[in-house]
PDB file of C-alpha atoms and ligand atoms in Angstrom:
ATOM      1  CA  MET A   1     -21.853  91.455 317.453  1.00 54.00           C
ATOM      2  CA  SER A   2     -21.571  94.597 315.496  1.00 63.00           C
ATOM      3  CA  PRO A   3     -23.580  97.794 315.961  1.00 74.00           C
ATOM      4  CA  GLU A   4     -25.692  99.568 313.408  1.00 92.00           C
ATOM      5  CA  MET A   5     -24.412 102.351 311.179  1.00 97.00           C
ATOM      6  CA  ILE A   6     -26.574 105.459 311.001  1.00 98.00           C
ATOM      7  CA  ILE A   7     -25.894 108.004 308.271  1.00 98.00           C
ATOM      8  CA  THR A   8     -27.770 111.286 308.667  1.00 98.00           C
ATOM      9  CA  ASN A   9     -28.095 114.098 306.107  1.00 98.00           C
ATOM     10  CA  LEU A  10     -24.638 113.526 304.672  1.00 98.00           C
ATOM     11  CA  SER A  11     -23.677 115.984 301.942  1.00 98.00           C
ATOM     12  CA  LYS A  12     -20.554 116.526 299.865  1.00 98.00           C
ATOM     13  CA  THR A  13     -19.808 118.992 297.092  1.00 98.00           C
ATOM     14  CA  TYR A  14     -16.428 118.731 295.354  1.00 97.00           C
ATOM     15  CA  PRO A  15     -14.399 121.899 294.709  1.00 96.00           C
ATOM     16  CA  ASN A  16     -15.407 121.708 291.025  1.00 96.00           C
ATOM     17  CA  GLY A  17     -19.058 122.153 292.043  1.00 96.00           C
ATOM     18  CA  VAL A  18     -20.207 118.515 291.617  1.00 97.00           C
ATOM     19  CA  ARG A  19     -22.716 117.655 294.363  1.00 97.00           C
ATOM     20  CA  ALA A  20     -21.733 114.055 294.930  1.00 98.00           C
ATOM     21  CA  LEU A  21     -23.912 113.470 298.035  1.00 98.00           C
ATOM     22  CA  ARG A  22     -27.147 115.303 298.851  1.00 98.00           C
ATOM     23  CA  ASP A  23     -28.666 114.806 302.282  1.00 98.00           C
ATOM     24  CA  VAL A  24     -27.966 111.082 302.325  1.00 98.00           C
ATOM     25  CA  SER A  25     -29.627 109.279 305.259  1.00 98.00           C
ATOM     26  CA  LEU A  26     -29.427 105.501 305.720  1.00 98.00           C
ATOM     27  CA  SER A  27     -29.499 102.920 308.501  1.00 97.00           C
ATOM     28  CA  ILE A  28     -27.287  99.953 307.880  1.00 97.00           C
ATOM     29  CA  GLY A  29     -27.531  96.978 310.216  1.00 94.00           C
ATOM     30  CA  ARG A  30     -25.587  93.732 310.388  1.00 92.00           C
ATOM     31  CA  GLY A  31     -25.266  91.582 307.293  1.00 92.00           C
ATOM     32  CA  MET A  32     -24.674  92.550 303.717  1.00 93.00           C
ATOM     33  CA  PHE A  33     -26.027  95.918 302.589  1.00 96.00           C
ATOM     34  CA  GLY A  34     -26.095  96.695 298.853  1.00 96.00           C
ATOM     35  CA  LEU A  35     -25.587 100.271 297.679  1.00 97.00           C
ATOM     36  CA  LEU A  36     -26.797 100.160 294.094  1.00 97.00           C
ATOM     37  CA  GLY A  37     -26.516 102.971 291.592  1.00 97.00           C
ATOM     38  CA  PRO A  38     -25.230 103.923 288.144  1.00 95.00           C
ATOM     39  CA  ASN A  39     -21.747 105.270 287.535  1.00 94.00           C
ATOM     40  CA  GLY A  40     -21.368 108.737 288.988  1.00 95.00           C
ATOM     41  CA  ALA A  41     -24.153 108.221 291.558  1.00 97.00           C
ATOM     42  CA  GLY A  42     -21.865 109.020 294.493  1.00 97.00           C
ATOM     43  CA  LYS A  43     -21.245 105.480 295.726  1.00 97.00           C
ATOM     44  CA  SER A  44     -17.455 105.732 295.956  1.00 95.00           C
ATOM     45  CA  THR A  45     -17.714 109.126 297.606  1.00 97.00           C
ATOM     46  CA  LEU A  46     -19.957 107.612 300.277  1.00 97.00           C
ATOM     47  CA  MET A  47     -17.728 104.544 300.665  1.00 96.00           C
ATOM     48  CA  ARG A  48     -14.561 106.631 301.021  1.00 96.00           C
ATOM     49  CA  THR A  49     -16.293 108.855 303.576  1.00 97.00           C
ATOM     50  CA  ILE A  50     -17.382 105.818 305.615  1.00 97.00           C
ATOM     51  CA  ALA A  51     -13.828 104.449 305.330  1.00 95.00           C
ATOM     52  CA  THR A  52     -12.501 107.754 306.814  1.00 96.00           C
ATOM     53  CA  LEU A  53     -10.533 108.623 303.678  1.00 94.00           C
ATOM     54  CA  GLN A  54     -12.519 111.682 302.786  1.00 95.00           C
ATOM     55  CA  GLU A  55     -14.362 114.523 304.560  1.00 96.00           C
ATOM     56  CA  ALA A  56     -18.053 115.318 304.218  1.00 97.00           C
ATOM     57  CA  ASP A  57     -19.365 118.900 304.204  1.00 97.00           C
ATOM     58  CA  ALA A  58     -22.358 118.240 306.432  1.00 98.00           C
ATOM     59  CA  GLY A  59     -24.167 115.458 308.214  1.00 98.00           C
ATOM     60  CA  SER A  60     -23.059 112.636 310.476  1.00 98.00           C
ATOM     61  CA  ILE A  61     -22.178 108.945 310.479  1.00 98.00           C
ATOM     62  CA  THR A  62     -22.232 106.839 313.622  1.00 97.00           C
ATOM     63  CA  LEU A  63     -21.382 103.202 314.138  1.00 96.00           C
ATOM     64  CA  GLY A  64     -22.682 102.226 317.558  1.00 93.00           C
ATOM     65  CA  ASP A  65     -21.052 104.805 319.810  1.00 94.00           C
ATOM     66  CA  ILE A  66     -18.299 105.715 317.342  1.00 96.00           C
ATOM     67  CA  ASP A  67     -18.606 109.056 315.556  1.00 97.00           C
ATOM     68  CA  VAL A  68     -17.163 107.958 312.212  1.00 97.00           C
ATOM     69  CA  LEU A  69     -16.379 111.442 310.898  1.00 97.00           C
ATOM     70  CA  THR A  70     -14.302 112.482 313.914  1.00 97.00           C
ATOM     71  CA  GLN A  71     -13.079 109.259 315.572  1.00 97.00           C
ATOM     72  CA  LYS A  72     -11.154 108.055 312.559  1.00 96.00           C
ATOM     73  CA  ASP A  73      -8.653 105.913 314.444  1.00 93.00           C
ATOM     74  CA  ALA A  74     -11.446 104.040 316.202  1.00 94.00           C
ATOM     75  CA  VAL A  75     -13.052 103.303 312.816  1.00 95.00           C
ATOM     76  CA  ARG A  76      -9.768 102.220 311.237  1.00 92.00           C
ATOM     77  CA  ARG A  77      -9.185  99.687 314.016  1.00 90.00           C
ATOM     78  CA  ILE A  78     -12.389  97.819 313.102  1.00 92.00           C
ATOM     79  CA  LEU A  79     -12.511  98.524 309.358  1.00 94.00           C
ATOM     80  CA  GLY A  80     -11.732  96.270 306.413  1.00 93.00           C
ATOM     81  CA  TYR A  81     -11.748  98.196 303.133  1.00 92.00           C
ATOM     82  CA  LEU A  82     -11.556  97.014 299.537  1.00 90.00           C
ATOM     83  CA  PRO A  83     -11.351 100.115 297.348  1.00 86.00           C
ATOM     84  CA  GLN A  84     -12.462 100.299 293.734  1.00 79.00           C
ATOM     85  CA  GLU A  85      -8.903 100.702 292.521  1.00 74.00           C
ATOM     86  CA  PHE A  86      -6.929  98.173 294.465  1.00 73.00           C
ATOM     87  CA  GLY A  87      -3.240  98.734 293.766  1.00 74.00           C
ATOM     88  CA  VAL A  88      -0.799  95.942 294.555  1.00 76.00           C
ATOM     89  CA  TYR A  89       2.977  95.770 294.638  1.00 83.00           C
ATOM     90  CA  PRO A  90       3.563  93.613 291.549  1.00 87.00           C
ATOM     91  CA  LYS A  91       6.855  92.059 292.705  1.00 91.00           C
ATOM     92  CA  VAL A  92       5.612  90.879 296.085  1.00 93.00           C
ATOM     93  CA  SER A  93       3.976  87.502 296.678  1.00 95.00           C
ATOM     94  CA  ALA A  94       0.435  87.277 298.027  1.00 95.00           C
ATOM     95  CA  GLU A  95       1.719  85.664 301.192  1.00 96.00           C
ATOM     96  CA  GLY A  96       4.495  88.238 301.660  1.00 95.00           C
ATOM     97  CA  MET A  97       2.096  91.132 301.162  1.00 95.00           C
ATOM     98  CA  LEU A  98      -0.443  89.735 303.627  1.00 95.00           C
ATOM     99  CA  HIS A  99       2.288  89.321 306.253  1.00 96.00           C
ATOM    100  CA  HIS A 100       3.389  92.898 305.652  1.00 93.00           C
ATOM    101  CA  LEU A 101      -0.180  94.251 305.949  1.00 92.00           C
ATOM    102  CA  ALA A 102      -0.824  92.067 309.000  1.00 93.00           C
ATOM    103  CA  ILE A 103       2.162  93.617 310.774  1.00 93.00           C
ATOM    104  CA  LEU A 104       0.806  97.085 309.945  1.00 88.00           C
ATOM    105  CA  LYS A 105      -2.504  96.027 311.500  1.00 86.00           C
ATOM    106  CA  GLY A 106      -0.654  95.170 314.715  1.00 86.00           C
ATOM    107  CA  LEU A 107      -0.370  91.386 314.344  1.00 89.00           C
ATOM    108  CA  THR A 108       3.181  91.270 315.634  1.00 89.00           C
ATOM    109  CA  ASN A 109       3.211  87.725 317.041  1.00 94.00           C
ATOM    110  CA  ALA A 110       4.810  85.674 314.231  1.00 94.00           C
ATOM    111  CA  THR A 111       3.138  82.350 315.029  1.00 95.00           C
ATOM    112  CA  GLU A 112      -0.293  83.889 315.367  1.00 94.00           C
ATOM    113  CA  ARG A 113       0.239  85.925 312.196  1.00 95.00           C
ATOM    114  CA  LYS A 114       1.301  82.850 310.218  1.00 96.00           C
ATOM    115  CA  ASP A 115      -1.908  81.062 311.218  1.00 96.00           C
ATOM    116  CA  ILE A 116      -4.094  84.023 310.300  1.00 95.00           C
ATOM    117  CA  VAL A 117      -2.393  84.621 306.939  1.00 96.00           C
ATOM    118  CA  GLU A 118      -2.618  80.929 306.035  1.00 96.00           C
ATOM    119  CA  GLY A 119      -6.268  80.846 307.040  1.00 93.00           C
ATOM    120  CA  LEU A 120      -7.092  83.846 304.869  1.00 93.00           C
ATOM    121  CA  LEU A 121      -5.197  82.409 301.888  1.00 95.00           C
ATOM    122  CA  GLN A 122      -7.212  79.196 302.249  1.00 92.00           C
ATOM    123  CA  GLN A 123     -10.483  81.057 302.685  1.00 88.00           C
ATOM    124  CA  THR A 124      -9.939  83.139 299.547  1.00 88.00           C
ATOM    125  CA  ASN A 125      -8.724  80.148 297.564  1.00 88.00           C
ATOM    126  CA  LEU A 126      -5.270  81.631 297.018  1.00 94.00           C
ATOM    127  CA  TYR A 127      -3.243  79.162 299.043  1.00 95.00           C
ATOM    128  CA  THR A 128      -1.825  77.322 296.037  1.00 96.00           C
ATOM    129  CA  VAL A 129      -0.690  80.603 294.442  1.00 96.00           C
ATOM    130  CA  ARG A 130       0.546  82.209 297.663  1.00 96.00           C
ATOM    131  CA  LYS A 131       4.175  82.376 296.448  1.00 96.00           C
ATOM    132  CA  LYS A 132       3.215  83.942 293.135  1.00 95.00           C
ATOM    133  CA  HIS A 133       3.854  87.640 292.539  1.00 94.00           C
ATOM    134  CA  LEU A 134       0.724  89.789 292.748  1.00 93.00           C
ATOM    135  CA  GLY A 135       1.622  91.332 289.389  1.00 92.00           C
ATOM    136  CA  GLY A 136       0.848  87.997 287.734  1.00 92.00           C
ATOM    137  CA  PHE A 137      -2.611  87.676 289.330  1.00 92.00           C
ATOM    138  CA  SER A 138      -5.795  87.815 287.220  1.00 88.00           C
ATOM    139  CA  GLY A 139      -8.497  90.364 288.014  1.00 84.00           C
ATOM    140  CA  GLY A 140     -10.456  87.810 290.011  1.00 85.00           C
ATOM    141  CA  MET A 141      -7.390  86.709 291.981  1.00 89.00           C
ATOM    142  CA  LYS A 142      -6.555  90.331 292.779  1.00 89.00           C
ATOM    143  CA  GLN A 143     -10.095  90.898 294.037  1.00 86.00           C
ATOM    144  CA  ARG A 144      -9.895  87.798 296.215  1.00 88.00           C
ATOM    145  CA  PHE A 145      -6.570  89.026 297.539  1.00 92.00           C
ATOM    146  CA  GLY A 146      -8.310  92.345 298.208  1.00 91.00           C
ATOM    147  CA  ILE A 147     -10.883  90.527 300.333  1.00 89.00           C
ATOM    148  CA  ALA A 148      -8.138  88.628 302.178  1.00 92.00           C
ATOM    149  CA  GLN A 149      -6.410  91.887 303.164  1.00 93.00           C
ATOM    150  CA  ALA A 150      -9.767  93.470 304.088  1.00 92.00           C
ATOM    151  CA  LEU A 151     -10.441  90.570 306.480  1.00 91.00           C
ATOM    152  CA  LEU A 152      -7.138  90.988 308.337  1.00 92.00           C
ATOM    153  CA  GLY A 153      -7.528  91.966 311.970  1.00 87.00           C
ATOM    154  CA  ASP A 154     -11.074  90.632 312.400  1.00 87.00           C
ATOM    155  CA  PRO A 155     -12.975  93.723 311.173  1.00 92.00           C
ATOM    156  CA  LYS A 156     -16.456  94.648 312.415  1.00 92.00           C
ATOM    157  CA  LEU A 157     -17.143  96.855 309.405  1.00 95.00           C
ATOM    158  CA  ILE A 158     -16.273  95.888 305.833  1.00 94.00           C
ATOM    159  CA  VAL A 159     -16.584  98.309 302.939  1.00 94.00           C
ATOM    160  CA  VAL A 160     -16.304  96.857 299.426  1.00 93.00           C
ATOM    161  CA  ASP A 161     -16.465  99.260 296.474  1.00 91.00           C
ATOM    162  CA  GLU A 162     -17.574  97.865 293.066  1.00 86.00           C
ATOM    163  CA  PRO A 163     -16.082  94.418 293.592  1.00 80.00           C
ATOM    164  CA  THR A 164     -17.201  92.527 290.489  1.00 80.00           C
ATOM    165  CA  ALA A 165     -16.719  95.151 287.783  1.00 75.00           C
ATOM    166  CA  GLY A 166     -14.441  93.614 285.176  1.00 75.00           C
ATOM    167  CA  LEU A 167     -14.645  90.039 286.481  1.00 80.00           C
ATOM    168  CA  ASP A 168     -15.646  87.196 284.180  1.00 83.00           C
ATOM    169  CA  PRO A 169     -18.734  85.162 285.212  1.00 85.00           C
ATOM    170  CA  ALA A 170     -16.759  82.351 286.871  1.00 84.00           C
ATOM    171  CA  GLU A 171     -14.625  84.793 288.855  1.00 83.00           C
ATOM    172  CA  ARG A 172     -17.747  86.715 289.838  1.00 84.00           C
ATOM    173  CA  LEU A 173     -19.389  83.580 291.170  1.00 85.00           C
ATOM    174  CA  ARG A 174     -16.333  82.745 293.267  1.00 83.00           C
ATOM    175  CA  PHE A 175     -16.267  86.279 294.549  1.00 83.00           C
ATOM    176  CA  HIS A 176     -19.985  86.114 295.448  1.00 85.00           C
ATOM    177  CA  ASN A 177     -19.429  82.873 297.347  1.00 84.00           C
ATOM    178  CA  LEU A 178     -16.525  84.370 299.224  1.00 83.00           C
ATOM    179  CA  LEU A 179     -18.419  87.514 300.193  1.00 84.00           C
ATOM    180  CA  SER A 180     -21.510  85.632 301.288  1.00 83.00           C
ATOM    181  CA  ALA A 181     -19.383  83.515 303.620  1.00 81.00           C
ATOM    182  CA  ILE A 182     -18.036  86.548 305.471  1.00 82.00           C
ATOM    183  CA  GLY A 183     -20.941  86.364 307.818  1.00 69.00           C
ATOM    184  CA  GLU A 184     -24.043  88.035 308.998  1.00 77.00           C
ATOM    185  CA  ASN A 185     -22.590  89.244 312.251  1.00 82.00           C
ATOM    186  CA  ILE A 186     -20.703  92.250 310.982  1.00 90.00           C
ATOM    187  CA  VAL A 187     -21.696  95.243 308.868  1.00 93.00           C
ATOM    188  CA  VAL A 188     -20.725  94.709 305.224  1.00 94.00           C
ATOM    189  CA  ILE A 189     -21.432  97.489 302.742  1.00 95.00           C
ATOM    190  CA  LEU A 190     -21.123  96.594 299.092  1.00 94.00           C
ATOM    191  CA  SER A 191     -21.343  99.244 296.393  1.00 95.00           C
ATOM    192  CA  THR A 192     -22.116  98.181 292.858  1.00 94.00           C
ATOM    193  CA  HIS A 193     -23.819  99.169 289.616  1.00 94.00           C
ATOM    194  CA  ILE A 194     -24.644  95.506 288.943  1.00 93.00           C
ATOM    195  CA  VAL A 195     -28.195  94.642 290.030  1.00 95.00           C
ATOM    196  CA  ASP A 196     -27.406  90.949 290.180  1.00 92.00           C
ATOM    197  CA  ASP A 197     -24.687  91.459 292.822  1.00 92.00           C
ATOM    198  CA  VAL A 198     -27.346  92.881 295.144  1.00 95.00           C
ATOM    199  CA  SER A 199     -29.954  90.230 294.201  1.00 94.00           C
ATOM    200  CA  VAL A 200     -27.537  87.453 295.052  1.00 91.00           C
ATOM    201  CA  LEU A 201     -25.871  88.857 298.152  1.00 92.00           C
ATOM    202  CA  CYS A 202     -27.804  91.527 299.992  1.00 94.00           C
ATOM    203  CA  ASN A 203     -30.896  91.388 302.201  1.00 94.00           C
ATOM    204  CA  ASN A 204     -30.906  95.141 302.704  1.00 96.00           C
ATOM    205  CA  MET A 205     -30.221  97.764 300.106  1.00 98.00           C
ATOM    206  CA  ALA A 206     -30.485 101.299 298.813  1.00 98.00           C
ATOM    207  CA  ILE A 207     -30.651 102.779 295.335  1.00 98.00           C
ATOM    208  CA  ILE A 208     -28.661 105.968 294.900  1.00 98.00           C
ATOM    209  CA  SER A 209     -28.501 108.277 291.913  1.00 97.00           C
ATOM    210  CA  GLU A 210     -27.020 111.759 291.464  1.00 96.00           C
ATOM    211  CA  GLY A 211     -26.043 111.813 295.110  1.00 97.00           C
ATOM    212  CA  GLU A 212     -29.537 111.090 296.426  1.00 98.00           C
ATOM    213  CA  VAL A 213     -31.020 108.017 298.059  1.00 98.00           C
ATOM    214  CA  LEU A 214     -34.067 107.172 295.945  1.00 97.00           C
ATOM    215  CA  LEU A 215     -35.127 104.029 297.773  1.00 97.00           C
ATOM    216  CA  THR A 216     -33.995 101.946 300.717  1.00 97.00           C
ATOM    217  CA  GLY A 217     -35.337  98.893 302.498  1.00 97.00           C
ATOM    218  CA  LYS A 218     -35.303  95.125 302.580  1.00 97.00           C
ATOM    219  CA  ARG A 219     -34.707  93.702 299.129  1.00 97.00           C
ATOM    220  CA  ILE A 220     -37.722  91.391 299.286  1.00 97.00           C
ATOM    221  CA  ASP A 221     -39.983  94.265 300.359  1.00 97.00           C
ATOM    222  CA  VAL A 222     -38.939  96.609 297.579  1.00 96.00           C
ATOM    223  CA  VAL A 223     -39.417  93.842 295.014  1.00 96.00           C
ATOM    224  CA  ALA A 224     -42.795  92.889 296.530  1.00 96.00           C
ATOM    225  CA  GLY A 225     -43.842  96.530 296.312  1.00 93.00           C
ATOM    226  CA  LEU A 226     -43.630  96.408 292.529  1.00 94.00           C
ATOM    227  CA  GLN A 227     -45.652  93.217 291.981  1.00 95.00           C
ATOM    228  CA  GLY A 228     -48.654  93.695 289.722  1.00 95.00           C
ATOM    229  CA  LYS A 229     -47.230  96.895 288.250  1.00 96.00           C
ATOM    230  CA  VAL A 230     -44.835  95.600 285.600  1.00 96.00           C
ATOM    231  CA  TRP A 231     -46.039  94.531 282.146  1.00 97.00           C
ATOM    232  CA  ARG A 232     -44.233  93.173 279.140  1.00 97.00           C
ATOM    233  CA  LYS A 233     -44.699  93.075 275.422  1.00 97.00           C
ATOM    234  CA  LEU A 234     -42.648  91.963 272.439  1.00 96.00           C
ATOM    235  CA  ILE A 235     -42.580  94.748 269.834  1.00 96.00           C
ATOM    236  CA  PRO A 236     -40.645  95.572 266.656  1.00 96.00           C
ATOM    237  CA  ARG A 237     -37.453  97.418 267.516  1.00 93.00           C
ATOM    238  CA  THR A 238     -38.490 100.411 265.458  1.00 94.00           C
ATOM    239  CA  ASP A 239     -41.581 100.965 267.649  1.00 95.00           C
ATOM    240  CA  ILE A 240     -39.681 101.593 270.883  1.00 94.00           C
ATOM    241  CA  ALA A 241     -39.751 105.372 270.596  1.00 94.00           C
ATOM    242  CA  SER A 242     -43.533 105.541 270.154  1.00 95.00           C
ATOM    243  CA  TYR A 243     -44.120 103.204 273.105  1.00 96.00           C
ATOM    244  CA  ARG A 244     -41.844 105.390 275.195  1.00 94.00           C
ATOM    245  CA  GLN A 245     -44.004 108.398 274.373  1.00 94.00           C
ATOM    246  CA  GLU A 246     -47.187 106.699 275.492  1.00 93.00           C
ATOM    247  CA  LEU A 247     -46.043 104.524 278.376  1.00 95.00           C
ATOM    248  CA  ASN A 248     -43.510 104.362 281.158  1.00 94.00           C
ATOM    249  CA  VAL A 249     -41.047 101.960 279.540  1.00 95.00           C
ATOM    250  CA  ILE A 250     -38.554 100.967 282.234  1.00 94.00           C
ATOM    251  CA  SER A 251     -36.403  98.578 280.192  1.00 93.00           C
ATOM    252  CA  THR A 252     -35.927  97.196 276.713  1.00 94.00           C
ATOM    253  CA  ARG A 253     -34.099  94.021 275.803  1.00 93.00           C
ATOM    254  CA  LEU A 254     -33.417  92.309 272.500  1.00 93.00           C
ATOM    255  CA  LEU A 255     -35.154  88.969 272.076  1.00 91.00           C
ATOM    256  CA  SER A 256     -34.968  87.024 268.799  1.00 89.00           C
ATOM    257  CA  GLY A 257     -34.582  90.193 266.771  1.00 91.00           C
ATOM    258  CA  GLN A 258     -37.461  91.992 268.473  1.00 95.00           C
ATOM    259  CA  SER A 259     -37.567  94.158 271.580  1.00 95.00           C
ATOM    260  CA  LEU A 260     -39.012  92.965 274.856  1.00 96.00           C
ATOM    261  CA  ILE A 261     -40.196  96.004 276.758  1.00 96.00           C
ATOM    262  CA  HIS A 262     -41.088  96.218 280.432  1.00 96.00           C
ATOM    263  CA  VAL A 263     -43.627  98.899 281.298  1.00 96.00           C
ATOM    264  CA  TYR A 264     -44.379 100.270 284.742  1.00 95.00           C
ATOM    265  CA  SER A 265     -48.089 100.898 285.208  1.00 95.00           C
ATOM    266  CA  ASP A 266     -50.644 100.483 288.001  1.00 95.00           C
ATOM    267  CA  ILE A 267     -53.058  98.921 285.497  1.00 96.00           C
ATOM    268  CA  GLN A 268     -52.589  96.678 282.467  1.00 97.00           C
ATOM    269  CA  PRO A 269     -51.844  99.124 279.607  1.00 96.00           C
ATOM    270  CA  ASP A 270     -53.970  97.019 277.222  1.00 95.00           C
ATOM    271  CA  ALA A 271     -54.765  93.391 276.462  1.00 96.00           C
ATOM    272  CA  THR A 272     -51.586  92.953 274.405  1.00 96.00           C
ATOM    273  CA  PHE A 273     -49.439  93.303 277.548  1.00 97.00           C
ATOM    274  CA  ASP A 274     -48.667  90.406 279.890  1.00 97.00           C
ATOM    275  CA  ALA A 275     -48.057  90.675 283.609  1.00 96.00           C
ATOM    276  CA  VAL A 276     -44.431  90.165 284.687  1.00 95.00           C
ATOM    277  CA  GLU A 277     -43.201  88.888 288.000  1.00 96.00           C
ATOM    278  CA  ALA A 278     -41.146  91.919 288.941  1.00 95.00           C
ATOM    279  CA  ASP A 279     -37.519  91.461 289.996  1.00 95.00           C
ATOM    280  CA  LEU A 280     -34.866  93.763 291.395  1.00 97.00           C
ATOM    281  CA  GLU A 281     -33.858  94.881 287.912  1.00 95.00           C
ATOM    282  CA  ASP A 282     -37.410  96.160 287.364  1.00 95.00           C
ATOM    283  CA  VAL A 283     -37.249  97.962 290.704  1.00 96.00           C
ATOM    284  CA  TYR A 284     -33.915  99.486 289.742  1.00 96.00           C
ATOM    285  CA  PHE A 285     -35.056 100.761 286.357  1.00 94.00           C
ATOM    286  CA  ALA A 286     -38.462 101.890 287.640  1.00 93.00           C
ATOM    287  CA  THR A 287     -36.704 103.847 290.374  1.00 94.00           C
ATOM    288  CA  LEU A 288     -34.129 105.448 288.077  1.00 92.00           C
ATOM    289  CA  GLU A 289     -36.459 106.274 285.182  1.00 76.00           C
ATOM    290  CA  PRO A 290     -38.360 109.515 285.264  1.00 63.00           C
ATOM    291  CA  GLN A 291     -42.005 108.467 285.471  1.00 52.00           C
ATOM    292  CA  PRO A 292     -44.155 110.908 283.545  1.00 49.00           C
ATOM    293  CA  THR A 293     -47.269 108.764 283.156  1.00 44.00           C
ATOM    294  CA  ALA A 294     -47.236 106.691 286.321  1.00 40.00           C
ATOM    295  CA  THR A 295     -49.120 107.535 289.462  1.00 39.00           C
ATOM    296  CA  GLY A 296     -47.716 106.667 292.872  1.00 36.00           C
ATOM    297  CA  ALA A 297     -44.360 106.185 291.217  1.00 36.00           C
ATOM    298  CA  GLY A 298     -41.102 105.086 292.687  1.00 38.00           C
ATOM    299  CA  GLY A 299     -41.546 102.667 295.507  1.00 33.00           C
TER     300      GLY A 299
HETATM  301  P1  ADP B 301     -19.809 106.330 291.746  1.00 93.53           P
HETATM  302  O1  ADP B 301     -18.874 105.639 292.688  1.00 93.53           O
HETATM  303  O2  ADP B 301     -21.247 106.058 292.049  1.00 93.53           O
HETATM  304  O3  ADP B 301     -19.469 106.101 290.313  1.00 93.53           O
HETATM  305  P2  ADP B 301     -18.459 108.776 292.595  1.00 93.53           P
HETATM  306  O4  ADP B 301     -18.649 108.952 294.049  1.00 93.53           O
HETATM  307  O5  ADP B 301     -17.158 108.255 292.113  1.00 93.53           O
HETATM  308  O6  ADP B 301     -19.679 107.915 292.004  1.00 93.53           O
HETATM  309  O7  ADP B 301     -18.707 110.185 291.872  1.00 93.53           O
HETATM  310  C1  ADP B 301     -19.857 110.994 292.114  1.00 93.53           C
HETATM  311  C2  ADP B 301     -19.709 112.294 291.328  1.00 93.53           C
HETATM  312  O8  ADP B 301     -18.645 113.048 291.884  1.00 93.53           O
HETATM  313  C3  ADP B 301     -19.363 112.093 289.877  1.00 93.53           C
HETATM  314  O9  ADP B 301     -20.000 113.105 289.129  1.00 93.53           O
HETATM  315  C4  ADP B 301     -17.849 112.269 289.832  1.00 93.53           C
HETATM  316  O10 ADP B 301     -17.431 112.729 288.584  1.00 93.53           O
HETATM  317  C5  ADP B 301     -17.636 113.304 290.909  1.00 93.53           C
HETATM  318  N1  ADP B 301     -16.330 113.144 291.591  1.00 93.53           N
HETATM  319  C6  ADP B 301     -15.850 112.044 292.206  1.00 93.53           C
HETATM  320  N2  ADP B 301     -14.649 112.280 292.761  1.00 93.53           N
HETATM  321  C7  ADP B 301     -14.360 113.572 292.499  1.00 93.53           C
HETATM  322  C8  ADP B 301     -13.261 114.440 292.824  1.00 93.53           C
HETATM  323  N3  ADP B 301     -12.218 114.000 293.543  1.00 93.53           N
HETATM  324  N4  ADP B 301     -13.309 115.702 292.382  1.00 93.53           N
HETATM  325  C9  ADP B 301     -14.359 116.167 291.667  1.00 93.53           C
HETATM  326  N5  ADP B 301     -15.438 115.416 291.331  1.00 93.53           N
HETATM  327  C10 ADP B 301     -15.436 114.140 291.745  1.00 93.53           C
END
């Protein structure tokens, strides 16, 4: 069983003056935690800091009794990390590379290592291509290989940065299935800008933007909190700007040549609007949008 991660008032400003993290505080328990935010929100900065690859300026991170920011070796012993940019040696086979990485992780017993590597290749559906050079792998295969290497050494903490960006829908589905099978007994932190990744995989989540945590909680609770406050209407595309002036339009989508707008409002704006069953995408956009007209905004 894996302990909880507590992040307290974590801040980071890069030398160029960009404040990538501002007083970030989060509690992350076992299971899959989704860190959702647009590009530039600070997700990778937070993930690299948790993975001990980067220093923070202020604040603390603990995982059970490990002080993550100072006890880096202790973290690395229990960490599996899949970075956003996962470089591979193109001329090495998947199997060869896993053996190499397994040795680096201390799996020196050859028989034991062979079993573990085979198991991971099976689990990530790469067994049939295990002799193939990594350079010839598709994006989805590389990501699955990335998960295989992150699972080496039985990690208690897994950090996965933007895993499905650039994957086609079939590869994404396979990747989702693989991640969801990793188990509820360890801490898995998944950063993504894709709302659907969090909807499908994560029971607990946070929304982060411009280095700040805007919302955190159980996914079902944050979605429930928005029920009865999202309204939709089909309008001509040319009317979007005027609706935006009057109402808190959280999203617009093309539908048969017209625009379907979702509006955040405590009351029905007028009889031409229909109630929407809010989903995580509505939560995401309502949280990110500035909310000039709404009362009790945010969530
Ligand atoms: P995300 O992963 O959510 O896209 P990042 O953590 O990569 O966000 O970036 C957060 C902000 O910090 C962005 O404005 C980015 O340009 C900036 N940033 C990231 N890395 C560096 C760096 N090494 N030096 C300077 N600025 C950086």
